[in-house]
Amino acid sequence: MPQLKIGVLISGSGTNLQSIIDNVEKGEINGKITVVISNKSDAYGLERARQHNIDAVFVNHKEYENFEMYNDAVIEELEKHGVELIVLAGYLKILSGNFIEKYRNKIINIHPSLIPSFCGKGYYGLKVHEAAVNYGVKLSGATVHFVDEQADTGPIIMQESVEVDYDDSAETLQKKILKIEHKILPLSVKYYCDGKIEVVGRKVKIN
Ligand code: GRF
């Protein structure tokens, strides 16, 4: 099977990006990251990409007249790099309808809760973990899913849970969950690149 070309979109530190880079380099993932794109010029993930000789591109939304044109500029970069699978790894921008339509079931996202809990509009970063801790749930976790038109509603590829202890803060829970994110995101990418993932309606079958 030829190596799949992967594009990773980030906005921040990029520890999830790093987990994919590491698994590609170990030969676990039959793919190649051809580009990392950020909407933030100072995202550390761009630096991680450069350190591994991966093209790192900052696309500045301020340079575009509107949301659609910014998204089209991101698509152009992805096309330039022949991207076949897009991974949103802490990317804090919404994708345009055109973007989602063009890459239907080819965009995956990692979210730091057990969807459908603590997800959707406004649930990002520490806010997700604050909500989980304040609610008093005993389990939280991470979800890898395909991206569709709504926030965090696409078919779920993989989930894993962690226990929430009485004394957990949003910060300690975030740390615990990041650990499992770094496991299930690269594993999902691996399965995708191996052609093992089948979307049946809103369910995902891993063959
Ligand atoms: C992760 O918690 C991910 O689930 C969420 O954004 C965070 C990104 O962290 N979508 P990092 O930049 O990969 O370290």
PDB file of C-alpha atoms and ligand atoms in Angstrom:
ATOM      1  CA  MET A   1       0.000   0.000   0.000  1.00  0.00           C
ATOM      2  CA  PRO A   2       1.451   3.424  -0.886  1.00  0.00           C
ATOM      3  CA  GLN A   3       2.054   5.875   1.963  1.00  0.00           C
ATOM      4  CA  LEU A   4      -0.876   8.180   2.584  1.00  0.00           C
ATOM      5  CA  LYS A   5      -0.159  11.904   2.622  1.00  0.00           C
ATOM      6  CA  ILE A   6      -1.251  13.492   5.874  1.00  0.00           C
ATOM      7  CA  GLY A   7      -1.831  17.173   6.650  1.00  0.00           C
ATOM      8  CA  VAL A   8      -2.060  18.253  10.286  1.00  0.00           C
ATOM      9  CA  LEU A   9      -3.831  21.445  11.360  1.00  0.00           C
ATOM     10  CA  ILE A  10      -2.875  22.963  14.696  1.00  0.00           C
ATOM     11  CA  SER A  11      -3.222  26.129  16.757  1.00  0.00           C
ATOM     12  CA  GLY A  12      -1.001  25.419  19.722  1.00  0.00           C
ATOM     13  CA  SER A  13       1.657  23.326  21.373  1.00  0.00           C
ATOM     14  CA  GLY A  14       1.188  20.309  19.134  1.00  0.00           C
ATOM     15  CA  THR A  15       1.776  17.410  21.513  1.00  0.00           C
ATOM     16  CA  ASN A  16      -0.771  15.391  19.533  1.00  0.00           C
ATOM     17  CA  LEU A  17       1.057  16.309  16.333  1.00  0.00           C
ATOM     18  CA  GLN A  18       4.240  15.039  18.013  1.00  0.00           C
ATOM     19  CA  SER A  19       2.575  11.708  18.768  1.00  0.00           C
ATOM     20  CA  ILE A  20       1.791  11.287  15.069  1.00  0.00           C
ATOM     21  CA  ILE A  21       5.298  12.341  14.006  1.00  0.00           C
ATOM     22  CA  ASP A  22       6.799   9.811  16.434  1.00  0.00           C
ATOM     23  CA  ASN A  23       4.611   6.979  15.188  1.00  0.00           C
ATOM     24  CA  VAL A  24       5.338   7.819  11.555  1.00  0.00           C
ATOM     25  CA  GLU A  25       9.057   7.794  12.316  1.00  0.00           C
ATOM     26  CA  LYS A  26       8.774   4.460  14.142  1.00  0.00           C
ATOM     27  CA  GLY A  27       7.133   3.012  11.051  1.00  0.00           C
ATOM     28  CA  GLU A  28       3.855   2.368  12.900  1.00  0.00           C
ATOM     29  CA  ILE A  29       1.882   4.601  10.548  1.00  0.00           C
ATOM     30  CA  ASN A  30       1.992   3.887   6.840  1.00  0.00           C
ATOM     31  CA  GLY A  31       1.812   7.575   5.994  1.00  0.00           C
ATOM     32  CA  LYS A  32       3.840  10.727   5.645  1.00  0.00           C
ATOM     33  CA  ILE A  33       3.039  14.136   7.104  1.00  0.00           C
ATOM     34  CA  THR A  34       3.535  16.429   4.118  1.00  0.00           C
ATOM     35  CA  VAL A  35       2.438  19.658   5.781  1.00  0.00           C
ATOM     36  CA  VAL A  36       1.555  21.171   9.158  1.00  0.00           C
ATOM     37  CA  ILE A  37      -0.640  24.262   8.987  1.00  0.00           C
ATOM     38  CA  SER A  38      -1.367  26.681  11.801  1.00  0.00           C
ATOM     39  CA  ASN A  39      -3.605  29.719  12.126  1.00  0.00           C
ATOM     40  CA  LYS A  40      -1.231  31.018  14.806  1.00  0.00           C
ATOM     41  CA  SER A  41       2.256  32.146  13.823  1.00  0.00           C
ATOM     42  CA  ASP A  42       3.728  31.300  17.229  1.00  0.00           C
ATOM     43  CA  ALA A  43       2.191  27.830  17.620  1.00  0.00           C
ATOM     44  CA  TYR A  44       4.943  25.578  18.939  1.00  0.00           C
ATOM     45  CA  GLY A  45       3.645  22.789  16.711  1.00  0.00           C
ATOM     46  CA  LEU A  46       5.107  24.649  13.714  1.00  0.00           C
ATOM     47  CA  GLU A  47       8.519  24.407  15.355  1.00  0.00           C
ATOM     48  CA  ARG A  48       8.022  20.685  16.003  1.00  0.00           C
ATOM     49  CA  ALA A  49       7.268  20.217  12.300  1.00  0.00           C
ATOM     50  CA  ARG A  50      10.381  22.124  11.208  1.00  0.00           C
ATOM     51  CA  GLN A  51      12.526  20.035  13.556  1.00  0.00           C
ATOM     52  CA  HIS A  52      11.357  16.972  11.641  1.00  0.00           C
ATOM     53  CA  ASN A  53      11.772  18.500   8.185  1.00  0.00           C
ATOM     54  CA  ILE A  54       8.053  18.802   7.625  1.00  0.00           C
ATOM     55  CA  ASP A  55       6.738  21.850   5.764  1.00  0.00           C
ATOM     56  CA  ALA A  56       5.294  24.231   8.369  1.00  0.00           C
ATOM     57  CA  VAL A  57       2.873  26.858   7.104  1.00  0.00           C
ATOM     58  CA  PHE A  58       1.206  29.739   8.927  1.00  0.00           C
ATOM     59  CA  VAL A  59      -1.999  30.883   7.238  1.00  0.00           C
ATOM     60  CA  ASN A  60      -3.025  34.267   8.588  1.00  0.00           C
ATOM     61  CA  HIS A  61      -6.805  34.720   8.551  1.00  0.00           C
ATOM     62  CA  LYS A  62      -6.320  38.482   8.738  1.00  0.00           C
ATOM     63  CA  GLU A  63      -4.993  38.416   5.199  1.00  0.00           C
ATOM     64  CA  TYR A  64      -8.315  37.154   3.847  1.00  0.00           C
ATOM     65  CA  GLU A  65     -11.516  39.043   3.308  1.00  0.00           C
ATOM     66  CA  ASN A  66     -13.736  36.457   4.926  1.00  0.00           C
ATOM     67  CA  PHE A  67     -13.998  33.072   6.572  1.00  0.00           C
ATOM     68  CA  GLU A  68     -14.542  31.176   3.276  1.00  0.00           C
ATOM     69  CA  MET A  69     -11.517  32.747   1.635  1.00  0.00           C
ATOM     70  CA  TYR A  70      -9.332  31.905   4.617  1.00  0.00           C
ATOM     71  CA  ASN A  71     -10.541  28.297   4.441  1.00  0.00           C
ATOM     72  CA  ASP A  72      -9.892  28.185   0.698  1.00  0.00           C
ATOM     73  CA  ALA A  73      -6.326  29.319   1.360  1.00  0.00           C
ATOM     74  CA  VAL A  74      -5.874  26.425   3.794  1.00  0.00           C
ATOM     75  CA  ILE A  75      -7.339  24.021   1.207  1.00  0.00           C
ATOM     76  CA  GLU A  76      -4.895  25.369  -1.361  1.00  0.00           C
ATOM     77  CA  GLU A  77      -1.962  24.529   0.931  1.00  0.00           C
ATOM     78  CA  LEU A  78      -3.350  21.036   1.519  1.00  0.00           C
ATOM     79  CA  GLU A  79      -3.747  20.477  -2.215  1.00  0.00           C
ATOM     80  CA  LYS A  80      -0.250  21.768  -2.890  1.00  0.00           C
ATOM     81  CA  HIS A  81       1.018  19.090  -0.524  1.00  0.00           C
ATOM     82  CA  GLY A  82      -1.154  16.323  -1.982  1.00  0.00           C
ATOM     83  CA  VAL A  83      -2.913  15.747   1.332  1.00  0.00           C
ATOM     84  CA  GLU A  84      -5.296  12.769   1.488  1.00  0.00           C
ATOM     85  CA  LEU A  85      -6.013  12.701   5.233  1.00  0.00           C
ATOM     86  CA  ILE A  86      -6.418  15.782   7.416  1.00  0.00           C
ATOM     87  CA  VAL A  87      -5.886  15.601  11.155  1.00  0.00           C
ATOM     88  CA  LEU A  88      -7.149  18.405  13.368  1.00  0.00           C
ATOM     89  CA  ALA A  89      -4.840  18.282  16.370  1.00  0.00           C
ATOM     90  CA  GLY A  90      -5.829  21.180  18.567  1.00  0.00           C
ATOM     91  CA  TYR A  91      -6.944  23.375  15.664  1.00  0.00           C
ATOM     92  CA  LEU A  92      -9.164  26.099  17.043  1.00  0.00           C
ATOM     93  CA  LYS A  93     -10.773  27.347  13.854  1.00  0.00           C
ATOM     94  CA  ILE A  94     -14.079  26.226  12.368  1.00  0.00           C
ATOM     95  CA  LEU A  95     -13.932  24.633   8.917  1.00  0.00           C
ATOM     96  CA  SER A  96     -16.075  26.046   6.112  1.00  0.00           C
ATOM     97  CA  GLY A  97     -18.854  23.994   4.523  1.00  0.00           C
ATOM     98  CA  ASN A  98     -16.832  23.805   1.331  1.00  0.00           C
ATOM     99  CA  PHE A  99     -13.863  22.380   3.251  1.00  0.00           C
ATOM    100  CA  ILE A 100     -15.928  19.679   4.960  1.00  0.00           C
ATOM    101  CA  GLU A 101     -17.737  18.757   1.752  1.00  0.00           C
ATOM    102  CA  LYS A 102     -14.473  18.463  -0.162  1.00  0.00           C
ATOM    103  CA  TYR A 103     -12.862  16.176   2.398  1.00  0.00           C
ATOM    104  CA  ARG A 104     -15.894  14.237   3.670  1.00  0.00           C
ATOM    105  CA  ASN A 105     -14.736  11.391   5.977  1.00  0.00           C
ATOM    106  CA  LYS A 106     -11.151  12.421   5.368  1.00  0.00           C
ATOM    107  CA  ILE A 107     -10.876  14.840   8.292  1.00  0.00           C
ATOM    108  CA  ILE A 108     -10.379  13.526  11.808  1.00  0.00           C
ATOM    109  CA  ASN A 109     -10.402  15.440  15.059  1.00  0.00           C
ATOM    110  CA  ILE A 110      -9.347  14.680  18.616  1.00  0.00           C
ATOM    111  CA  HIS A 111     -11.549  15.975  21.410  1.00  0.00           C
ATOM    112  CA  PRO A 112     -10.616  15.687  25.096  1.00  0.00           C
ATOM    113  CA  SER A 113     -13.870  14.272  26.466  1.00  0.00           C
ATOM    114  CA  LEU A 114     -16.148  11.310  25.935  1.00  0.00           C
ATOM    115  CA  ILE A 115     -18.409  12.688  23.202  1.00  0.00           C
ATOM    116  CA  PRO A 116     -21.356  13.438  23.431  1.00  0.00           C
ATOM    117  CA  SER A 117     -20.434  14.837  26.864  1.00  0.00           C
ATOM    118  CA  PHE A 118     -18.668  18.180  27.219  1.00  0.00           C
ATOM    119  CA  CYS A 119     -18.364  18.914  23.533  1.00  0.00           C
ATOM    120  CA  GLY A 120     -19.709  21.262  20.908  1.00  0.00           C
ATOM    121  CA  LYS A 121     -19.559  25.033  20.723  1.00  0.00           C
ATOM    122  CA  GLY A 122     -17.457  26.664  23.432  1.00  0.00           C
ATOM    123  CA  TYR A 123     -15.928  23.415  24.685  1.00  0.00           C
ATOM    124  CA  TYR A 124     -12.226  23.674  23.958  1.00  0.00           C
ATOM    125  CA  GLY A 125      -8.982  23.589  25.929  1.00  0.00           C
ATOM    126  CA  LEU A 126      -9.290  23.688  29.707  1.00  0.00           C
ATOM    127  CA  LYS A 127     -12.991  24.574  29.496  1.00  0.00           C
ATOM    128  CA  VAL A 128     -13.752  20.952  28.625  1.00  0.00           C
ATOM    129  CA  HIS A 129     -12.004  19.656  31.731  1.00  0.00           C
ATOM    130  CA  GLU A 130     -13.436  22.369  33.982  1.00  0.00           C
ATOM    131  CA  ALA A 131     -16.907  21.346  32.888  1.00  0.00           C
ATOM    132  CA  ALA A 132     -16.205  17.662  33.539  1.00  0.00           C
ATOM    133  CA  VAL A 133     -14.701  18.318  36.985  1.00  0.00           C
ATOM    134  CA  ASN A 134     -17.499  20.709  37.992  1.00  0.00           C
ATOM    135  CA  TYR A 135     -20.163  18.259  36.866  1.00  0.00           C
ATOM    136  CA  GLY A 136     -18.604  15.599  39.039  1.00  0.00           C
ATOM    137  CA  VAL A 137     -18.356  12.852  36.430  1.00  0.00           C
ATOM    138  CA  LYS A 138     -16.375   9.811  37.509  1.00  0.00           C
ATOM    139  CA  LEU A 139     -15.140   9.067  34.005  1.00  0.00           C
ATOM    140  CA  SER A 140     -13.938  11.311  31.233  1.00  0.00           C
ATOM    141  CA  GLY A 141     -11.638  10.606  28.322  1.00  0.00           C
ATOM    142  CA  ALA A 142     -10.841  11.360  24.718  1.00  0.00           C
ATOM    143  CA  THR A 143     -12.604  10.831  21.411  1.00  0.00           C
ATOM    144  CA  VAL A 144     -11.289  10.633  17.870  1.00  0.00           C
ATOM    145  CA  HIS A 145     -14.001  11.295  15.299  1.00  0.00           C
ATOM    146  CA  PHE A 146     -14.634  12.328  11.739  1.00  0.00           C
ATOM    147  CA  VAL A 147     -15.555  15.939  11.202  1.00  0.00           C
ATOM    148  CA  ASP A 148     -18.953  16.883   9.843  1.00  0.00           C
ATOM    149  CA  GLU A 149     -20.893  20.149   9.633  1.00  0.00           C
ATOM    150  CA  GLN A 150     -21.590  20.515  13.354  1.00  0.00           C
ATOM    151  CA  ALA A 151     -19.092  20.809  16.186  1.00  0.00           C
ATOM    152  CA  ASP A 152     -17.948  17.399  17.493  1.00  0.00           C
ATOM    153  CA  THR A 153     -20.869  15.440  15.996  1.00  0.00           C
ATOM    154  CA  GLY A 154     -19.215  13.279  13.314  1.00  0.00           C
ATOM    155  CA  PRO A 155     -18.860   9.456  13.406  1.00  0.00           C
ATOM    156  CA  ILE A 156     -16.716   8.273  16.313  1.00  0.00           C
ATOM    157  CA  ILE A 157     -13.593   6.312  15.438  1.00  0.00           C
ATOM    158  CA  MET A 158     -12.163   5.600  18.878  1.00  0.00           C
ATOM    159  CA  GLN A 159     -12.672   6.528  22.521  1.00  0.00           C
ATOM    160  CA  GLU A 160     -10.859   5.783  25.738  1.00  0.00           C
ATOM    161  CA  SER A 161     -11.798   6.705  29.272  1.00  0.00           C
ATOM    162  CA  VAL A 162      -9.892   7.789  32.364  1.00  0.00           C
ATOM    163  CA  GLU A 163     -11.107   7.908  35.955  1.00  0.00           C
ATOM    164  CA  VAL A 164     -11.787  11.328  37.411  1.00  0.00           C
ATOM    165  CA  ASP A 165     -10.643  11.383  41.026  1.00  0.00           C
ATOM    166  CA  TYR A 166     -12.318  13.477  43.702  1.00  0.00           C
ATOM    167  CA  ASP A 167      -9.237  15.682  43.942  1.00  0.00           C
ATOM    168  CA  ASP A 168      -8.714  16.160  40.226  1.00  0.00           C
ATOM    169  CA  SER A 169      -8.565  19.729  38.938  1.00  0.00           C
ATOM    170  CA  ALA A 170      -9.129  20.696  35.321  1.00  0.00           C
ATOM    171  CA  GLU A 171      -5.343  20.796  34.944  1.00  0.00           C
ATOM    172  CA  THR A 172      -4.654  17.329  36.381  1.00  0.00           C
ATOM    173  CA  LEU A 173      -7.503  15.845  34.359  1.00  0.00           C
ATOM    174  CA  GLN A 174      -6.148  17.486  31.210  1.00  0.00           C
ATOM    175  CA  LYS A 175      -2.771  15.827  31.837  1.00  0.00           C
ATOM    176  CA  LYS A 176      -4.323  12.388  32.305  1.00  0.00           C
ATOM    177  CA  ILE A 177      -6.405  12.758  29.167  1.00  0.00           C
ATOM    178  CA  LEU A 178      -3.526  14.037  27.026  1.00  0.00           C
ATOM    179  CA  LYS A 179      -1.761  10.733  27.713  1.00  0.00           C
ATOM    180  CA  ILE A 180      -4.586   8.741  26.161  1.00  0.00           C
ATOM    181  CA  GLU A 181      -4.974  11.241  23.328  1.00  0.00           C
ATOM    182  CA  HIS A 182      -1.389  10.464  22.387  1.00  0.00           C
ATOM    183  CA  LYS A 183      -2.357   6.825  22.155  1.00  0.00           C
ATOM    184  CA  ILE A 184      -5.710   6.839  20.365  1.00  0.00           C
ATOM    185  CA  LEU A 185      -4.974   9.599  17.850  1.00  0.00           C
ATOM    186  CA  PRO A 186      -1.922   7.946  16.252  1.00  0.00           C
ATOM    187  CA  LEU A 187      -3.687   4.581  16.426  1.00  0.00           C
ATOM    188  CA  SER A 188      -6.689   5.988  14.558  1.00  0.00           C
ATOM    189  CA  VAL A 189      -4.372   7.524  11.966  1.00  0.00           C
ATOM    190  CA  LYS A 190      -2.632   4.167  11.613  1.00  0.00           C
ATOM    191  CA  TYR A 191      -5.936   2.361  11.019  1.00  0.00           C
ATOM    192  CA  TYR A 192      -6.983   4.999   8.525  1.00  0.00           C
ATOM    193  CA  CYS A 193      -3.717   4.695   6.595  1.00  0.00           C
ATOM    194  CA  ASP A 194      -4.046   0.911   6.616  1.00  0.00           C
ATOM    195  CA  GLY A 195      -7.485   1.257   5.023  1.00  0.00           C
ATOM    196  CA  LYS A 196      -9.134  -0.402   8.016  1.00  0.00           C
ATOM    197  CA  ILE A 197     -11.732   2.248   8.731  1.00  0.00           C
ATOM    198  CA  GLU A 198     -15.195   1.984   7.258  1.00  0.00           C
ATOM    199  CA  VAL A 199     -17.933   4.531   7.885  1.00  0.00           C
ATOM    200  CA  VAL A 200     -21.402   2.996   7.950  1.00  0.00           C
ATOM    201  CA  GLY A 201     -23.970   5.737   8.470  1.00  0.00           C
ATOM    202  CA  ARG A 202     -22.891   7.384  11.685  1.00  0.00           C
ATOM    203  CA  LYS A 203     -21.042   4.318  12.907  1.00  0.00           C
ATOM    204  CA  VAL A 204     -17.428   3.441  12.274  1.00  0.00           C
ATOM    205  CA  LYS A 205     -16.280  -0.118  11.745  1.00  0.00           C
ATOM    206  CA  ILE A 206     -12.602  -0.943  12.234  1.00  0.00           C
ATOM    207  CA  ASN A 207     -11.869  -3.929  10.021  1.00  0.00           C
TER     208      ASN A 207
HETATM  209  C1  GRF B   1      -5.905  18.530  22.944  1.00  0.00           C
HETATM  210  O1  GRF B   1      -6.426  18.416  24.224  1.00  0.00           O
HETATM  211  C2  GRF B   1      -6.947  18.116  21.918  1.00  0.00           C
HETATM  212  O2  GRF B   1      -7.799  17.115  22.381  1.00  0.00           O
HETATM  213  C3  GRF B   1      -7.708  19.391  21.706  1.00  0.00           C
HETATM  214  O3  GRF B   1      -6.740  20.401  21.768  1.00  0.00           O
HETATM  215  C4  GRF B   1      -5.639  19.976  22.568  1.00  0.00           C
HETATM  216  C5  GRF B   1      -4.401  20.137  21.730  1.00  0.00           C
HETATM  217  O4  GRF B   1      -3.235  19.872  22.447  1.00  0.00           O
HETATM  218  N1  GRF B   1      -8.470  19.326  20.476  1.00  0.00           N
HETATM  219  P1  GRF B   1      -1.835  19.773  21.706  1.00  0.00           P
HETATM  220  O5  GRF B   1      -1.635  21.085  20.933  1.00  0.00           O
HETATM  221  O6  GRF B   1      -1.869  18.605  20.781  1.00  0.00           O
HETATM  222  O7  GRF B   1      -0.815  19.623  22.775  1.00  0.00           O
END
